[in-house]
Amino acid sequence: MHFPRIAACAPDDVDLNTCVGLVTSLREEFASRFTGVRPLAPGFKLFTSPFDFPVDEAPAPLQMELVELQCNDELKAKYHTASPLSYFRDLVLPSNKFPNYIEHVKRIVAMFGSTYCCEQLFSKMNYTKSRIRSQLSDRHLNDILFLSTSSIDPDIESLLHGKQHQPSL
């Protein structure tokens, strides 16, 4: 049996038809959500395994660069000892020998970076606009999100020195 936990249960405890229905529904949901990913699979493989990728399956602008890359024993040896991101950042990008392949790598890496940024911003928005603070206007929420995601550090000292203080009476 594929699911040992189910086999350990008494037959009356688990309705197998319900389990089959849930797994089937889950498979269909994954298939519908990831239909756009399947066509990208060769591009991912070219990114993760450039030395094993068949040259004739690569896009035409990349084929000559891929041949050169696969024939470079020094880069091949370093590829197997480094992580893919550090390999491209430290070895391939500075060489400027593979401009089309570098553009391909940048497109693949940017997909995940932009997804992370969107998820991070959405998470901050949900945290900011909670049940307690649900009356925030869109403008105020926009300002709060801008401040929370900005990398600008305010110069508090100069802001304080430029402010005129009112004396107490």
PDB file of C-alpha atoms in Angstrom:
ATOM      1  CA  MET A   1       0.000   0.000   0.000  1.00  0.00           C
ATOM      2  CA  HIS A   2       1.260   3.514  -0.828  1.00  0.00           C
ATOM      3  CA  PHE A   3      -0.025   5.076   2.401  1.00  0.00           C
ATOM      4  CA  PRO A   4       1.102   3.062   5.437  1.00  0.00           C
ATOM      5  CA  ARG A   5      -0.759   5.342   7.887  1.00  0.00           C
ATOM      6  CA  ILE A   6      -4.060   4.536   6.175  1.00  0.00           C
ATOM      7  CA  ALA A   7      -3.248   0.823   6.244  1.00  0.00           C
ATOM      8  CA  ALA A   8      -2.638   1.079  10.008  1.00  0.00           C
ATOM      9  CA  CYS A   9      -6.132   2.511  10.578  1.00  0.00           C
ATOM     10  CA  ALA A  10      -9.125   0.327  11.027  1.00  0.00           C
ATOM     11  CA  PRO A  11     -11.199   0.104   7.821  1.00  0.00           C
ATOM     12  CA  ASP A  12     -14.139   1.814   9.537  1.00  0.00           C
ATOM     13  CA  ASP A  13     -12.034   4.831  10.582  1.00  0.00           C
ATOM     14  CA  VAL A  14     -11.195   6.003   7.067  1.00  0.00           C
ATOM     15  CA  ASP A  15     -13.482   6.342   4.095  1.00  0.00           C
ATOM     16  CA  LEU A  16     -11.141   5.502   1.218  1.00  0.00           C
ATOM     17  CA  ASN A  17     -13.530   6.962  -1.365  1.00  0.00           C
ATOM     18  CA  THR A  18     -13.339  10.329   0.400  1.00  0.00           C
ATOM     19  CA  CYS A  19      -9.530  10.123   0.409  1.00  0.00           C
ATOM     20  CA  VAL A  20      -9.465   9.237  -3.292  1.00  0.00           C
ATOM     21  CA  GLY A  21     -11.784  12.135  -4.040  1.00  0.00           C
ATOM     22  CA  LEU A  22      -9.630  14.585  -2.070  1.00  0.00           C
ATOM     23  CA  VAL A  23      -6.412  13.424  -3.742  1.00  0.00           C
ATOM     24  CA  THR A  24      -8.029  13.608  -7.181  1.00  0.00           C
ATOM     25  CA  SER A  25      -9.291  17.107  -6.434  1.00  0.00           C
ATOM     26  CA  LEU A  26      -5.832  18.098  -5.236  1.00  0.00           C
ATOM     27  CA  ARG A  27      -4.210  16.778  -8.430  1.00  0.00           C
ATOM     28  CA  GLU A  28      -6.688  18.704 -10.579  1.00  0.00           C
ATOM     29  CA  GLU A  29      -6.078  21.884  -8.572  1.00  0.00           C
ATOM     30  CA  PHE A  30      -2.307  21.569  -8.986  1.00  0.00           C
ATOM     31  CA  ALA A  31      -2.711  20.891 -12.708  1.00  0.00           C
ATOM     32  CA  SER A  32      -4.866  23.991 -13.194  1.00  0.00           C
ATOM     33  CA  ARG A  33      -2.689  26.297 -11.063  1.00  0.00           C
ATOM     34  CA  PHE A  34       0.601  25.263 -12.623  1.00  0.00           C
ATOM     35  CA  THR A  35      -0.375  25.093 -16.294  1.00  0.00           C
ATOM     36  CA  GLY A  36       1.818  28.127 -16.990  1.00  0.00           C
ATOM     37  CA  VAL A  37       4.861  26.496 -15.388  1.00  0.00           C
ATOM     38  CA  ARG A  38       5.094  23.439 -17.632  1.00  0.00           C
ATOM     39  CA  PRO A  39       6.165  25.396 -20.745  1.00  0.00           C
ATOM     40  CA  LEU A  40       8.898  27.046 -18.640  1.00  0.00           C
ATOM     41  CA  ALA A  41      10.419  23.712 -17.585  1.00  0.00           C
ATOM     42  CA  PRO A  42      13.092  23.619 -20.336  1.00  0.00           C
ATOM     43  CA  GLY A  43      14.227  27.129 -19.353  1.00  0.00           C
ATOM     44  CA  PHE A  44      14.511  26.048 -15.718  1.00  0.00           C
ATOM     45  CA  LYS A  45      16.499  22.962 -16.739  1.00  0.00           C
ATOM     46  CA  LEU A  46      18.821  25.114 -18.850  1.00  0.00           C
ATOM     47  CA  PHE A  47      19.397  27.292 -15.770  1.00  0.00           C
ATOM     48  CA  THR A  48      19.937  24.455 -13.282  1.00  0.00           C
ATOM     49  CA  SER A  49      21.848  22.025 -15.553  1.00  0.00           C
ATOM     50  CA  PRO A  50      23.605  23.944 -18.322  1.00  0.00           C
ATOM     51  CA  PHE A  51      26.276  21.262 -18.770  1.00  0.00           C
ATOM     52  CA  ASP A  52      23.736  18.451 -19.205  1.00  0.00           C
ATOM     53  CA  PHE A  53      21.258  20.338 -21.366  1.00  0.00           C
ATOM     54  CA  PRO A  54      21.013  19.118 -24.993  1.00  0.00           C
ATOM     55  CA  VAL A  55      22.294  21.933 -27.225  1.00  0.00           C
ATOM     56  CA  ASP A  56      19.791  21.187 -29.998  1.00  0.00           C
ATOM     57  CA  GLU A  57      16.897  21.753 -27.554  1.00  0.00           C
ATOM     58  CA  ALA A  58      18.169  25.203 -26.527  1.00  0.00           C
ATOM     59  CA  PRO A  59      16.765  28.349 -28.164  1.00  0.00           C
ATOM     60  CA  ALA A  60      18.726  29.269 -31.301  1.00  0.00           C
ATOM     61  CA  PRO A  61      20.411  32.410 -29.858  1.00  0.00           C
ATOM     62  CA  LEU A  62      21.773  30.353 -26.945  1.00  0.00           C
ATOM     63  CA  GLN A  63      23.077  27.321 -28.811  1.00  0.00           C
ATOM     64  CA  MET A  64      26.575  28.595 -29.660  1.00  0.00           C
ATOM     65  CA  GLU A  65      27.056  30.033 -26.189  1.00  0.00           C
ATOM     66  CA  LEU A  66      25.878  26.776 -24.646  1.00  0.00           C
ATOM     67  CA  VAL A  67      28.415  24.826 -26.734  1.00  0.00           C
ATOM     68  CA  GLU A  68      31.192  27.157 -25.537  1.00  0.00           C
ATOM     69  CA  LEU A  69      30.011  26.861 -21.934  1.00  0.00           C
ATOM     70  CA  GLN A  70      29.804  23.076 -22.052  1.00  0.00           C
ATOM     71  CA  CYS A  71      33.316  22.844 -23.575  1.00  0.00           C
ATOM     72  CA  ASN A  72      34.857  25.018 -20.846  1.00  0.00           C
ATOM     73  CA  ASP A  73      36.293  22.466 -18.391  1.00  0.00           C
ATOM     74  CA  GLU A  74      37.252  25.119 -15.840  1.00  0.00           C
ATOM     75  CA  LEU A  75      33.700  26.497 -15.584  1.00  0.00           C
ATOM     76  CA  LYS A  76      32.292  22.969 -15.564  1.00  0.00           C
ATOM     77  CA  ALA A  77      34.508  21.967 -12.606  1.00  0.00           C
ATOM     78  CA  LYS A  78      33.578  25.106 -10.668  1.00  0.00           C
ATOM     79  CA  TYR A  79      29.875  24.579 -11.416  1.00  0.00           C
ATOM     80  CA  HIS A  80      29.887  21.291  -9.526  1.00  0.00           C
ATOM     81  CA  THR A  81      31.452  22.862  -6.415  1.00  0.00           C
ATOM     82  CA  ALA A  82      29.348  26.048  -6.163  1.00  0.00           C
ATOM     83  CA  SER A  83      25.660  26.791  -5.802  1.00  0.00           C
ATOM     84  CA  PRO A  84      23.973  27.867  -9.064  1.00  0.00           C
ATOM     85  CA  LEU A  85      23.447  31.471  -7.927  1.00  0.00           C
ATOM     86  CA  SER A  86      27.000  31.967  -6.695  1.00  0.00           C
ATOM     87  CA  TYR A  87      28.316  30.248  -9.840  1.00  0.00           C
ATOM     88  CA  PHE A  88      26.525  32.696 -12.119  1.00  0.00           C
ATOM     89  CA  ARG A  89      27.217  35.720  -9.934  1.00  0.00           C
ATOM     90  CA  ASP A  90      30.931  35.049  -9.401  1.00  0.00           C
ATOM     91  CA  LEU A  91      32.038  33.273 -12.575  1.00  0.00           C
ATOM     92  CA  VAL A  92      29.712  33.649 -15.530  1.00  0.00           C
ATOM     93  CA  LEU A  93      28.517  37.254 -15.119  1.00  0.00           C
ATOM     94  CA  PRO A  94      31.987  38.839 -14.779  1.00  0.00           C
ATOM     95  CA  SER A  95      33.298  36.992 -17.843  1.00  0.00           C
ATOM     96  CA  ASN A  96      30.834  38.658 -20.291  1.00  0.00           C
ATOM     97  CA  LYS A  97      31.404  35.711 -22.643  1.00  0.00           C
ATOM     98  CA  PHE A  98      27.807  34.499 -22.664  1.00  0.00           C
ATOM     99  CA  PRO A  99      25.496  37.535 -23.007  1.00  0.00           C
ATOM    100  CA  ASN A 100      22.423  35.619 -24.254  1.00  0.00           C
ATOM    101  CA  TYR A 101      22.784  32.946 -21.608  1.00  0.00           C
ATOM    102  CA  ILE A 102      23.253  35.617 -18.911  1.00  0.00           C
ATOM    103  CA  GLU A 103      19.993  37.276 -20.031  1.00  0.00           C
ATOM    104  CA  HIS A 104      18.259  33.894 -19.791  1.00  0.00           C
ATOM    105  CA  VAL A 105      19.616  33.389 -16.253  1.00  0.00           C
ATOM    106  CA  LYS A 106      18.521  36.892 -15.221  1.00  0.00           C
ATOM    107  CA  ARG A 107      14.967  36.216 -16.455  1.00  0.00           C
ATOM    108  CA  ILE A 108      14.757  32.964 -14.483  1.00  0.00           C
ATOM    109  CA  VAL A 109      16.173  34.469 -11.278  1.00  0.00           C
ATOM    110  CA  ALA A 110      13.972  37.579 -11.554  1.00  0.00           C
ATOM    111  CA  MET A 111      10.816  35.440 -11.619  1.00  0.00           C
ATOM    112  CA  PHE A 112      11.344  34.305  -8.071  1.00  0.00           C
ATOM    113  CA  GLY A 113      12.655  37.587  -6.715  1.00  0.00           C
ATOM    114  CA  SER A 114       9.622  39.501  -7.923  1.00  0.00           C
ATOM    115  CA  THR A 115       7.272  36.867  -6.501  1.00  0.00           C
ATOM    116  CA  TYR A 116       8.996  37.164  -3.127  1.00  0.00           C
ATOM    117  CA  CYS A 117       8.643  40.969  -3.144  1.00  0.00           C
ATOM    118  CA  CYS A 118       4.938  40.732  -3.962  1.00  0.00           C
ATOM    119  CA  GLU A 119       4.316  38.184  -1.214  1.00  0.00           C
ATOM    120  CA  GLN A 120       6.280  40.259   1.287  1.00  0.00           C
ATOM    121  CA  LEU A 121       4.287  43.399   0.445  1.00  0.00           C
ATOM    122  CA  PHE A 122       0.971  41.515   0.639  1.00  0.00           C
ATOM    123  CA  SER A 123       1.978  40.125   4.042  1.00  0.00           C
ATOM    124  CA  LYS A 124       2.816  43.606   5.332  1.00  0.00           C
ATOM    125  CA  MET A 125      -0.483  44.917   4.011  1.00  0.00           C
ATOM    126  CA  ASN A 126      -2.440  42.167   5.810  1.00  0.00           C
ATOM    127  CA  TYR A 127      -0.537  42.868   9.018  1.00  0.00           C
ATOM    128  CA  THR A 128      -1.155  46.625   8.742  1.00  0.00           C
ATOM    129  CA  LYS A 129      -4.810  46.461   7.769  1.00  0.00           C
ATOM    130  CA  SER A 130      -6.077  44.176  10.486  1.00  0.00           C
ATOM    131  CA  ARG A 131      -9.545  44.088  12.045  1.00  0.00           C
ATOM    132  CA  ILE A 132      -8.517  46.786  14.503  1.00  0.00           C
ATOM    133  CA  ARG A 133      -7.152  49.104  11.812  1.00  0.00           C
ATOM    134  CA  SER A 134      -9.721  48.338   9.128  1.00  0.00           C
ATOM    135  CA  GLN A 135     -10.755  51.997   8.805  1.00  0.00           C
ATOM    136  CA  LEU A 136      -7.499  53.013   7.102  1.00  0.00           C
ATOM    137  CA  SER A 137      -8.070  54.821   3.837  1.00  0.00           C
ATOM    138  CA  ASP A 138      -6.307  53.581   0.715  1.00  0.00           C
ATOM    139  CA  ARG A 139      -4.085  56.657   0.780  1.00  0.00           C
ATOM    140  CA  HIS A 140      -2.990  56.024   4.378  1.00  0.00           C
ATOM    141  CA  LEU A 141      -2.414  52.338   3.676  1.00  0.00           C
ATOM    142  CA  ASN A 142      -0.360  53.266   0.610  1.00  0.00           C
ATOM    143  CA  ASP A 143       1.768  55.654   2.712  1.00  0.00           C
ATOM    144  CA  ILE A 144       2.291  53.059   5.452  1.00  0.00           C
ATOM    145  CA  LEU A 145       3.290  50.373   2.932  1.00  0.00           C
ATOM    146  CA  PHE A 146       5.647  52.796   1.197  1.00  0.00           C
ATOM    147  CA  LEU A 147       7.380  53.569   4.495  1.00  0.00           C
ATOM    148  CA  SER A 148       7.544  49.937   5.597  1.00  0.00           C
ATOM    149  CA  THR A 149       9.091  48.736   2.328  1.00  0.00           C
ATOM    150  CA  SER A 150      11.378  51.694   1.702  1.00  0.00           C
ATOM    151  CA  SER A 151      15.114  51.313   2.153  1.00  0.00           C
ATOM    152  CA  ILE A 152      15.537  55.030   2.858  1.00  0.00           C
ATOM    153  CA  ASP A 153      16.845  55.768   6.345  1.00  0.00           C
ATOM    154  CA  PRO A 154      15.553  59.096   7.691  1.00  0.00           C
ATOM    155  CA  ASP A 155      18.093  61.491   9.195  1.00  0.00           C
ATOM    156  CA  ILE A 156      16.326  62.044  12.513  1.00  0.00           C
ATOM    157  CA  GLU A 157      18.998  64.413  13.868  1.00  0.00           C
ATOM    158  CA  SER A 158      18.689  66.904  11.012  1.00  0.00           C
ATOM    159  CA  LEU A 159      14.891  66.686  11.150  1.00  0.00           C
ATOM    160  CA  LEU A 160      14.942  67.497  14.863  1.00  0.00           C
ATOM    161  CA  HIS A 161      17.386  70.387  14.457  1.00  0.00           C
ATOM    162  CA  GLY A 162      15.258  71.926  11.699  1.00  0.00           C
ATOM    163  CA  LYS A 163      12.139  71.857  13.900  1.00  0.00           C
ATOM    164  CA  GLN A 164      11.282  74.926  15.980  1.00  0.00           C
ATOM    165  CA  HIS A 165      10.419  73.878  19.509  1.00  0.00           C
ATOM    166  CA  GLN A 166       7.741  75.714  21.489  1.00  0.00           C
ATOM    167  CA  PRO A 167       8.753  76.615  24.992  1.00  0.00           C
ATOM    168  CA  SER A 168       6.569  75.471  27.882  1.00  0.00           C
ATOM    169  CA  LEU A 169       4.765  78.222  29.821  1.00  0.00           C
TER     170      LEU A 169
END
